[in-house]
Tab-separated table of C-alpha atoms in Angstrom:
chain	number	residue	atom	x	y	z
L	82	UNK	CA	0.067	0.130	0.080
L	83	UNK	CA	1.103	3.403	-0.348
L	84	UNK	CA	2.699	5.352	2.712
L	85	UNK	CA	1.877	8.849	3.746
L	86	UNK	CA	5.188	10.557	5.111
L	87	UNK	CA	5.942	14.215	6.671
L	88	UNK	CA	9.314	15.397	7.867
L	89	UNK	CA	9.271	18.013	11.042
L	90	UNK	CA	12.243	20.186	11.588
L	91	UNK	CA	13.502	19.387	14.947
L	92	UNK	CA	11.442	21.748	17.568
L	93	UNK	CA	13.441	23.854	20.393
L	94	UNK	CA	10.633	23.483	22.782
L	95	UNK	CA	9.880	20.402	24.888
L	96	UNK	CA	5.714	21.403	24.212
L	97	UNK	CA	4.233	18.622	22.169
L	98	UNK	CA	2.907	19.760	18.935
L	99	UNK	CA	-0.270	18.124	17.202
L	100	UNK	CA	-0.103	18.331	13.353
L	101	UNK	CA	-2.492	16.328	11.114
L	102	UNK	CA	-0.148	13.966	8.357
L	103	UNK	CA	0.028	15.329	4.957
L	104	UNK	CA	-0.309	12.797	1.983
L	105	UNK	CA	2.156	12.873	-0.748
L	106	UNK	CA	1.815	12.093	-4.146
L	107	UNK	CA	-0.919	12.448	-7.317
L	108	UNK	CA	-4.010	14.170	-6.256
L	109	UNK	CA	-6.950	11.671	-6.251
L	110	UNK	CA	-4.975	8.844	-5.209
L	111	UNK	CA	-6.479	6.214	-2.952
L	112	UNK	CA	-4.233	6.027	0.088
L	113	UNK	CA	-3.686	3.053	1.757
L	114	UNK	CA	-3.659	2.805	5.641
L	115	UNK	CA	-1.782	5.669	6.942
L	116	UNK	CA	1.670	5.035	8.418
L	117	UNK	CA	3.266	7.858	10.855
L	118	UNK	CA	7.508	8.228	10.787
L	119	UNK	CA	8.665	9.673	14.033
L	120	UNK	CA	10.653	8.499	17.158
L	121	UNK	CA	10.320	5.183	18.300
L	122	UNK	CA	7.072	5.785	20.654
L	123	UNK	CA	4.061	3.639	21.402
L	124	UNK	CA	0.432	5.631	20.583
L	125	UNK	CA	-2.172	4.359	22.879
L	126	UNK	CA	-4.733	2.620	21.312
L	127	UNK	CA	-3.375	3.353	17.766
L	128	UNK	CA	-4.237	0.878	14.761
L	129	UNK	CA	-1.112	3.196	12.727
L	130	UNK	CA	2.461	0.929	12.421
L	131	UNK	CA	5.697	3.315	14.060
L	132	UNK	CA	8.844	3.256	12.310
L	133	UNK	CA	11.802	4.447	14.167
L	134	UNK	CA	13.666	7.446	13.118
L	135	UNK	CA	17.716	8.335	13.598
L	136	UNK	CA	16.673	11.739	14.888
L	137	UNK	CA	14.858	12.394	18.313
L	138	UNK	CA	12.440	15.313	16.983
L	139	UNK	CA	10.794	16.657	19.886
L	140	UNK	CA	7.158	16.832	18.480
L	141	UNK	CA	4.684	13.421	18.916
L	142	UNK	CA	2.989	12.348	15.850
L	143	UNK	CA	-0.460	11.620	16.089
L	144	UNK	CA	-3.034	10.613	13.218
L	145	UNK	CA	-5.969	12.353	12.018
L	146	UNK	CA	-8.041	9.748	13.461
L	147	UNK	CA	-6.447	10.412	16.897
L	148	UNK	CA	-6.852	14.489	16.659
L	149	UNK	CA	-10.649	14.048	18.737
L	150	UNK	CA	-9.149	12.100	21.328
L	151	UNK	CA	-6.102	14.618	22.177
L	152	UNK	CA	-7.695	17.789	21.714
L	153	UNK	CA	-10.985	17.145	22.985
L	154	UNK	CA	-11.923	19.357	20.027
L	155	UNK	CA	-15.293	18.131	18.343
L	156	UNK	CA	-16.027	20.153	14.699
L	157	UNK	CA	-18.726	22.082	14.459
L	158	UNK	CA	-19.384	22.771	18.341
L	159	UNK	CA	-18.174	25.850	20.163
L	160	UNK	CA	-17.203	25.700	23.935
L	161	UNK	CA	-19.057	28.168	26.372
L	162	UNK	CA	-16.544	30.939	27.344
L	163	UNK	CA	-16.910	32.084	30.749
L	164	UNK	CA	-20.009	29.016	31.254
L	165	UNK	CA	-17.740	26.969	33.288
L	166	UNK	CA	-19.604	23.055	33.154
L	167	UNK	CA	-22.622	25.005	31.937
L	168	UNK	CA	-23.311	26.410	35.178
L	169	UNK	CA	-24.413	30.189	33.728
L	170	UNK	CA	-26.862	32.758	34.411
L	171	UNK	CA	-29.545	30.765	33.240
L	172	UNK	CA	-28.795	27.714	35.705
L	173	UNK	CA	-28.720	29.961	38.995
L	174	UNK	CA	-31.488	31.515	37.948
L	175	UNK	CA	-33.582	28.450	38.194
L	176	UNK	CA	-32.127	27.301	41.321
L	177	UNK	CA	-32.525	30.649	42.891
L	178	UNK	CA	-36.209	30.673	41.245
L	179	UNK	CA	-36.336	27.255	42.961
L	180	UNK	CA	-35.275	27.489	46.406
L	181	UNK	CA	-37.205	31.359	46.891
L	182	UNK	CA	-40.524	29.350	45.427
L	183	UNK	CA	-39.952	26.584	48.056
L	184	UNK	CA	-38.751	29.145	50.833
L	185	UNK	CA	-41.240	31.820	50.076
L	186	UNK	CA	-39.638	34.200	52.158
L	187	UNK	CA	-35.840	34.359	52.346
L	188	UNK	CA	-32.705	36.327	51.787
L	189	UNK	CA	-29.727	36.500	49.413
L	190	UNK	CA	-27.406	35.277	51.815
L	191	UNK	CA	-29.457	32.363	53.015
L	192	UNK	CA	-29.689	31.247	49.055
L	193	UNK	CA	-26.060	32.062	48.363
L	194	UNK	CA	-24.651	30.089	51.443
L	195	UNK	CA	-27.131	26.778	49.884
L	196	UNK	CA	-25.869	26.484	46.600
L	197	UNK	CA	-22.190	27.853	47.789
L	198	UNK	CA	-22.446	24.649	49.811
L	199	UNK	CA	-24.255	22.504	47.301
L	200	UNK	CA	-21.353	23.001	44.010
L	201	UNK	CA	-18.924	23.127	46.769
L	202	UNK	CA	-19.374	19.971	48.039
L	203	UNK	CA	-19.920	18.258	44.361
L	204	UNK	CA	-16.510	19.661	43.172
L	205	UNK	CA	-14.486	18.869	46.540
L	206	UNK	CA	-11.746	17.520	44.480
L	207	UNK	CA	-10.981	21.074	42.953
L	208	UNK	CA	-8.202	23.224	44.826
L	209	UNK	CA	-8.740	25.259	47.512
L	210	UNK	CA	-7.853	28.243	45.251
L	211	UNK	CA	-10.446	26.872	42.469
L	212	UNK	CA	-13.136	26.533	45.414
L	213	UNK	CA	-12.663	30.086	46.293
L	214	UNK	CA	-12.970	31.449	42.899
L	215	UNK	CA	-16.029	28.922	42.383
L	216	UNK	CA	-17.487	30.542	45.308
L	217	UNK	CA	-17.357	34.279	44.565
L	218	UNK	CA	-18.477	33.300	41.094
L	219	UNK	CA	-21.854	31.612	42.542
L	220	UNK	CA	-22.578	34.584	44.845
L	221	UNK	CA	-21.848	36.939	41.878
L	222	UNK	CA	-24.110	34.514	39.787
L	223	UNK	CA	-27.089	34.500	42.180
L	224	UNK	CA	-26.915	37.927	42.722
L	225	UNK	CA	-27.456	38.743	39.028
L	226	UNK	CA	-30.328	35.807	39.051
L	227	UNK	CA	-32.120	37.564	41.903
L	228	UNK	CA	-31.685	41.181	40.103
L	229	UNK	CA	-33.587	39.290	36.650
L	230	UNK	CA	-36.448	37.598	39.032
L	231	UNK	CA	-36.881	41.038	40.646
L	232	UNK	CA	-37.425	42.769	37.495
L	233	UNK	CA	-39.884	40.190	35.983
L	234	UNK	CA	-42.009	40.770	39.126
L	235	UNK	CA	-41.487	37.105	40.474
L	236	UNK	CA	-40.138	38.216	43.584
L	237	UNK	CA	-39.933	41.394	45.527
L	238	UNK	CA	-37.508	42.520	48.033
L	239	UNK	CA	-37.617	44.790	51.282
L	240	UNK	CA	-34.560	45.567	52.600
L	241	UNK	CA	-32.693	42.252	53.091
L	242	UNK	CA	-36.408	40.239	52.770
L	243	UNK	CA	-36.534	38.439	49.459
L	244	UNK	CA	-40.472	37.219	48.979
L	245	UNK	CA	-42.143	34.922	46.308
L	246	UNK	CA	-44.657	36.937	43.769
L	247	UNK	CA	-45.062	33.820	41.088
L	248	UNK	CA	-44.312	32.928	37.920
L	249	UNK	CA	-45.739	35.352	34.962
L	250	UNK	CA	-48.732	33.865	33.296
L	251	UNK	CA	-50.931	35.031	30.268
L	252	UNK	CA	-53.732	37.734	30.591
L	253	UNK	CA	-56.176	35.506	30.430
L	254	UNK	CA	-55.330	33.443	33.393
L	255	UNK	CA	-54.066	36.698	35.095
L	256	UNK	CA	-57.905	37.926	34.840
L	257	UNK	CA	-59.485	35.060	36.292
L	258	UNK	CA	-57.016	35.229	39.307
L	259	UNK	CA	-57.658	39.057	39.834
L	260	UNK	CA	-61.402	37.899	39.939
L	261	UNK	CA	-61.523	35.410	42.447
L	262	UNK	CA	-59.173	37.807	44.517
L	263	UNK	CA	-61.667	40.221	43.993
L	264	UNK	CA	-64.494	38.167	45.313
L	265	UNK	CA	-62.250	36.791	48.139
L	266	UNK	CA	-61.619	40.732	48.920
L	267	UNK	CA	-65.720	41.620	48.698
L	268	UNK	CA	-66.511	38.541	51.377
L	269	UNK	CA	-63.766	39.972	53.986
L	270	UNK	CA	-65.642	43.687	53.219
L	271	UNK	CA	-68.808	41.887	54.211
L	272	UNK	CA	-67.676	40.276	57.171
L	273	UNK	CA	-66.171	43.290	58.479
L	274	UNK	CA	-68.818	45.262	58.092
L	275	UNK	CA	-70.973	42.866	60.002
L	276	UNK	CA	-68.336	42.635	62.564
L	277	UNK	CA	-68.264	46.575	62.517
L	278	UNK	CA	-72.245	46.578	63.225
L	279	UNK	CA	-72.465	44.469	65.907
L	280	UNK	CA	-69.323	45.884	68.183
L	281	UNK	CA	-71.439	49.167	67.323
L	282	UNK	CA	-74.937	47.596	68.808
L	283	UNK	CA	-73.020	46.582	71.864
L	284	UNK	CA	-71.167	50.070	72.151
L	285	UNK	CA	-74.930	51.147	71.814
L	286	UNK	CA	-76.185	49.017	74.381
L	287	UNK	CA	-73.779	49.701	76.968
L	288	UNK	CA	-73.636	52.963	76.940
L	289	UNK	CA	-77.821	53.032	77.338
L	290	UNK	CA	-77.130	50.668	80.490
L	291	UNK	CA	-74.983	53.272	81.997
L	292	UNK	CA	-77.423	55.797	81.251
L	293	UNK	CA	-80.456	53.754	82.778
L	294	UNK	CA	-78.149	53.091	85.842
L	295	UNK	CA	-77.293	56.740	86.093
L	296	UNK	CA	-80.997	57.830	86.204
L	297	UNK	CA	-82.403	55.076	88.546
L	298	UNK	CA	-79.341	56.500	90.838
L	299	UNK	CA	-80.362	59.792	91.021
L	300	UNK	CA	-84.102	58.636	91.477
L	301	UNK	CA	-83.109	56.748	93.806
L	302	UNK	CA	-80.604	58.923	95.431
L	303	UNK	CA	-78.429	56.336	95.508
L	304	UNK	CA	-76.305	52.962	94.554
L	305	UNK	CA	-78.941	49.797	94.667
L	306	UNK	CA	-78.530	47.108	96.514
L	307	UNK	CA	-76.075	44.916	96.304
L	308	UNK	CA	-77.844	41.671	95.797
L	309	UNK	CA	-79.880	43.967	92.807
L	310	UNK	CA	-77.145	44.074	90.474
L	311	UNK	CA	-75.421	42.341	87.956
L	312	UNK	CA	-71.623	42.830	86.756
L	313	UNK	CA	-70.519	42.513	83.331
L	314	UNK	CA	-69.662	40.379	81.505
L	315	UNK	CA	-71.551	37.660	82.063
L	316	UNK	CA	-73.400	34.269	80.704
L	317	UNK	CA	-76.866	33.102	81.418
L	318	UNK	CA	-77.692	29.260	80.743
L	319	UNK	CA	-81.225	28.606	80.305
L	320	UNK	CA	-82.876	25.157	80.751
L	321	UNK	CA	-85.606	23.212	81.593
L	322	UNK	CA	-86.691	23.223	85.441
L	323	UNK	CA	-87.004	19.443	85.060
L	324	UNK	CA	-83.198	19.105	83.738
L	325	UNK	CA	-80.396	17.468	85.799
L	326	UNK	CA	-77.298	19.488	86.284
L	327	UNK	CA	-73.858	18.369	87.477
L	328	UNK	CA	-71.724	20.783	88.109
L	329	UNK	CA	-68.157	20.653	89.332
L	330	UNK	CA	-65.448	22.802	90.159
L	331	UNK	CA	-61.467	22.571	89.762
L	332	UNK	CA	-59.717	23.217	93.122
L	333	UNK	CA	-58.505	26.616	91.797
L	334	UNK	CA	-61.882	27.435	90.954
L	335	UNK	CA	-61.029	28.393	87.800
L	336	UNK	CA	-62.891	25.991	85.486
L	337	UNK	CA	-66.458	25.246	86.008
L	338	UNK	CA	-67.812	21.776	84.400
L	339	UNK	CA	-71.501	21.587	83.671
L	340	UNK	CA	-73.521	18.286	82.347
L	341	UNK	CA	-76.998	18.111	81.392
L	342	UNK	CA	-79.610	15.900	80.673
L	343	UNK	CA	-81.812	17.672	78.397
L	344	UNK	CA	-81.318	20.768	76.367
L	345	UNK	CA	-79.885	24.498	77.239
L	346	UNK	CA	-79.011	27.316	75.640
L	347	UNK	CA	-76.218	30.164	76.666
L	348	UNK	CA	-76.717	33.561	76.238
L	349	UNK	CA	-74.284	36.309	76.849
L	350	UNK	CA	-74.584	39.896	77.945
L	351	UNK	CA	-74.886	41.789	74.677
L	352	UNK	CA	-78.010	39.277	73.816
L	353	UNK	CA	-79.686	40.027	77.091
L	354	UNK	CA	-78.944	43.680	76.742
L	355	UNK	CA	-80.663	43.702	73.029
L	356	UNK	CA	-83.808	41.429	74.547
L	357	UNK	CA	-83.992	44.221	77.318
L	358	UNK	CA	-83.933	46.846	74.283
L	359	UNK	CA	-80.828	48.996	75.415
L	360	UNK	CA	-80.120	48.642	71.510
L	361	UNK	CA	-82.916	50.605	70.512
L	362	UNK	CA	-84.222	47.590	68.196
L	363	UNK	CA	-81.538	48.136	65.742
L	364	UNK	CA	-80.616	44.419	65.333
L	365	UNK	CA	-83.969	43.926	64.049
L	366	UNK	CA	-84.347	47.096	62.224
L	367	UNK	CA	-87.373	48.418	64.128
L	368	UNK	CA	-86.416	51.944	65.364
L	369	UNK	CA	-88.077	54.909	65.564
L	370	UNK	CA	-86.602	58.427	64.239
L	371	UNK	CA	-86.283	59.564	67.866
L	372	UNK	CA	-84.160	56.517	69.140
L	373	UNK	CA	-82.336	56.864	65.923
L	374	UNK	CA	-80.840	60.280	66.959
L	375	UNK	CA	-80.422	58.584	70.574
L	376	UNK	CA	-78.197	55.714	69.119
L	377	UNK	CA	-76.266	57.874	66.564
L	378	UNK	CA	-75.323	60.456	69.515
L	379	UNK	CA	-73.559	57.187	71.309
L	380	UNK	CA	-71.243	56.421	68.471
L	381	UNK	CA	-68.448	58.619	66.721
L	382	UNK	CA	-69.508	61.162	64.525
L	383	UNK	CA	-67.429	59.107	61.552
L	384	UNK	CA	-69.677	55.469	62.126
L	385	UNK	CA	-73.281	57.234	61.916
L	386	UNK	CA	-73.874	56.002	58.280
L	387	UNK	CA	-73.126	52.289	59.824
L	388	UNK	CA	-76.045	53.190	62.125
L	389	UNK	CA	-78.275	55.085	59.997
L	390	UNK	CA	-77.598	52.011	57.756
L	391	UNK	CA	-78.536	49.314	59.987
L	392	UNK	CA	-81.381	51.263	61.153
């Protein structure tokens, strides 16, 4: 068969040079299995024949089939500069997004420390100076990733606290979520308004009771007898006369246990005052114009509109 031969000058450097063999001879001539003339050394996993030379050129020769194995270069593919092991900004943005979403509320130091710990443990075989460089690079990437997520309104940052907002959605889904949130807030407003009206009725009843007691003391020229009054707050338990009640009291007299063998009702002081008419019938919407003016005078002026609406 034909032989591919290449001649090389003696190099003064000791670094190995990788050169493709050049075929000599007529163009378009079929060349058989390639052979290399070089120093008498053995190429690993090589199927080529080595022929010794009286010279000792420094370069080591490899065939074209060994170029890929020796250099790690693949035609048609580019290596990413500044993206070590593929761990770039996109990679760390995904990691940071996952951690903030899982925690809900976190901080930059917490996220950075966890990612540094994860990647440092996975690259524990690296030298100390390489690990220090990787840690600084990871922290810088985490900082950049947080800024990207904040710009996309995926997270929010207030001082050192980072909160998860949510991934961006399309307009239809966002509109639906806003409608659900709107209905939820409307229900909360209804509940708060009902609670406020109940508190206003209690205040009217208490103040009306105070005025009635003051009038009775002036009429009787003195406070009532001790056994004729009930202190606030209180509870009233109502049941049948034939009901058997078993009462147990704790040693410190802070807990009372009642057992009833029949149905019973419990009324608090607010309910009793309403039944006594101390709230002017506002809870039932039965309030005269004169009682409405009196009720308005017992609440702050800014809340008089709620009394009118209740009436």
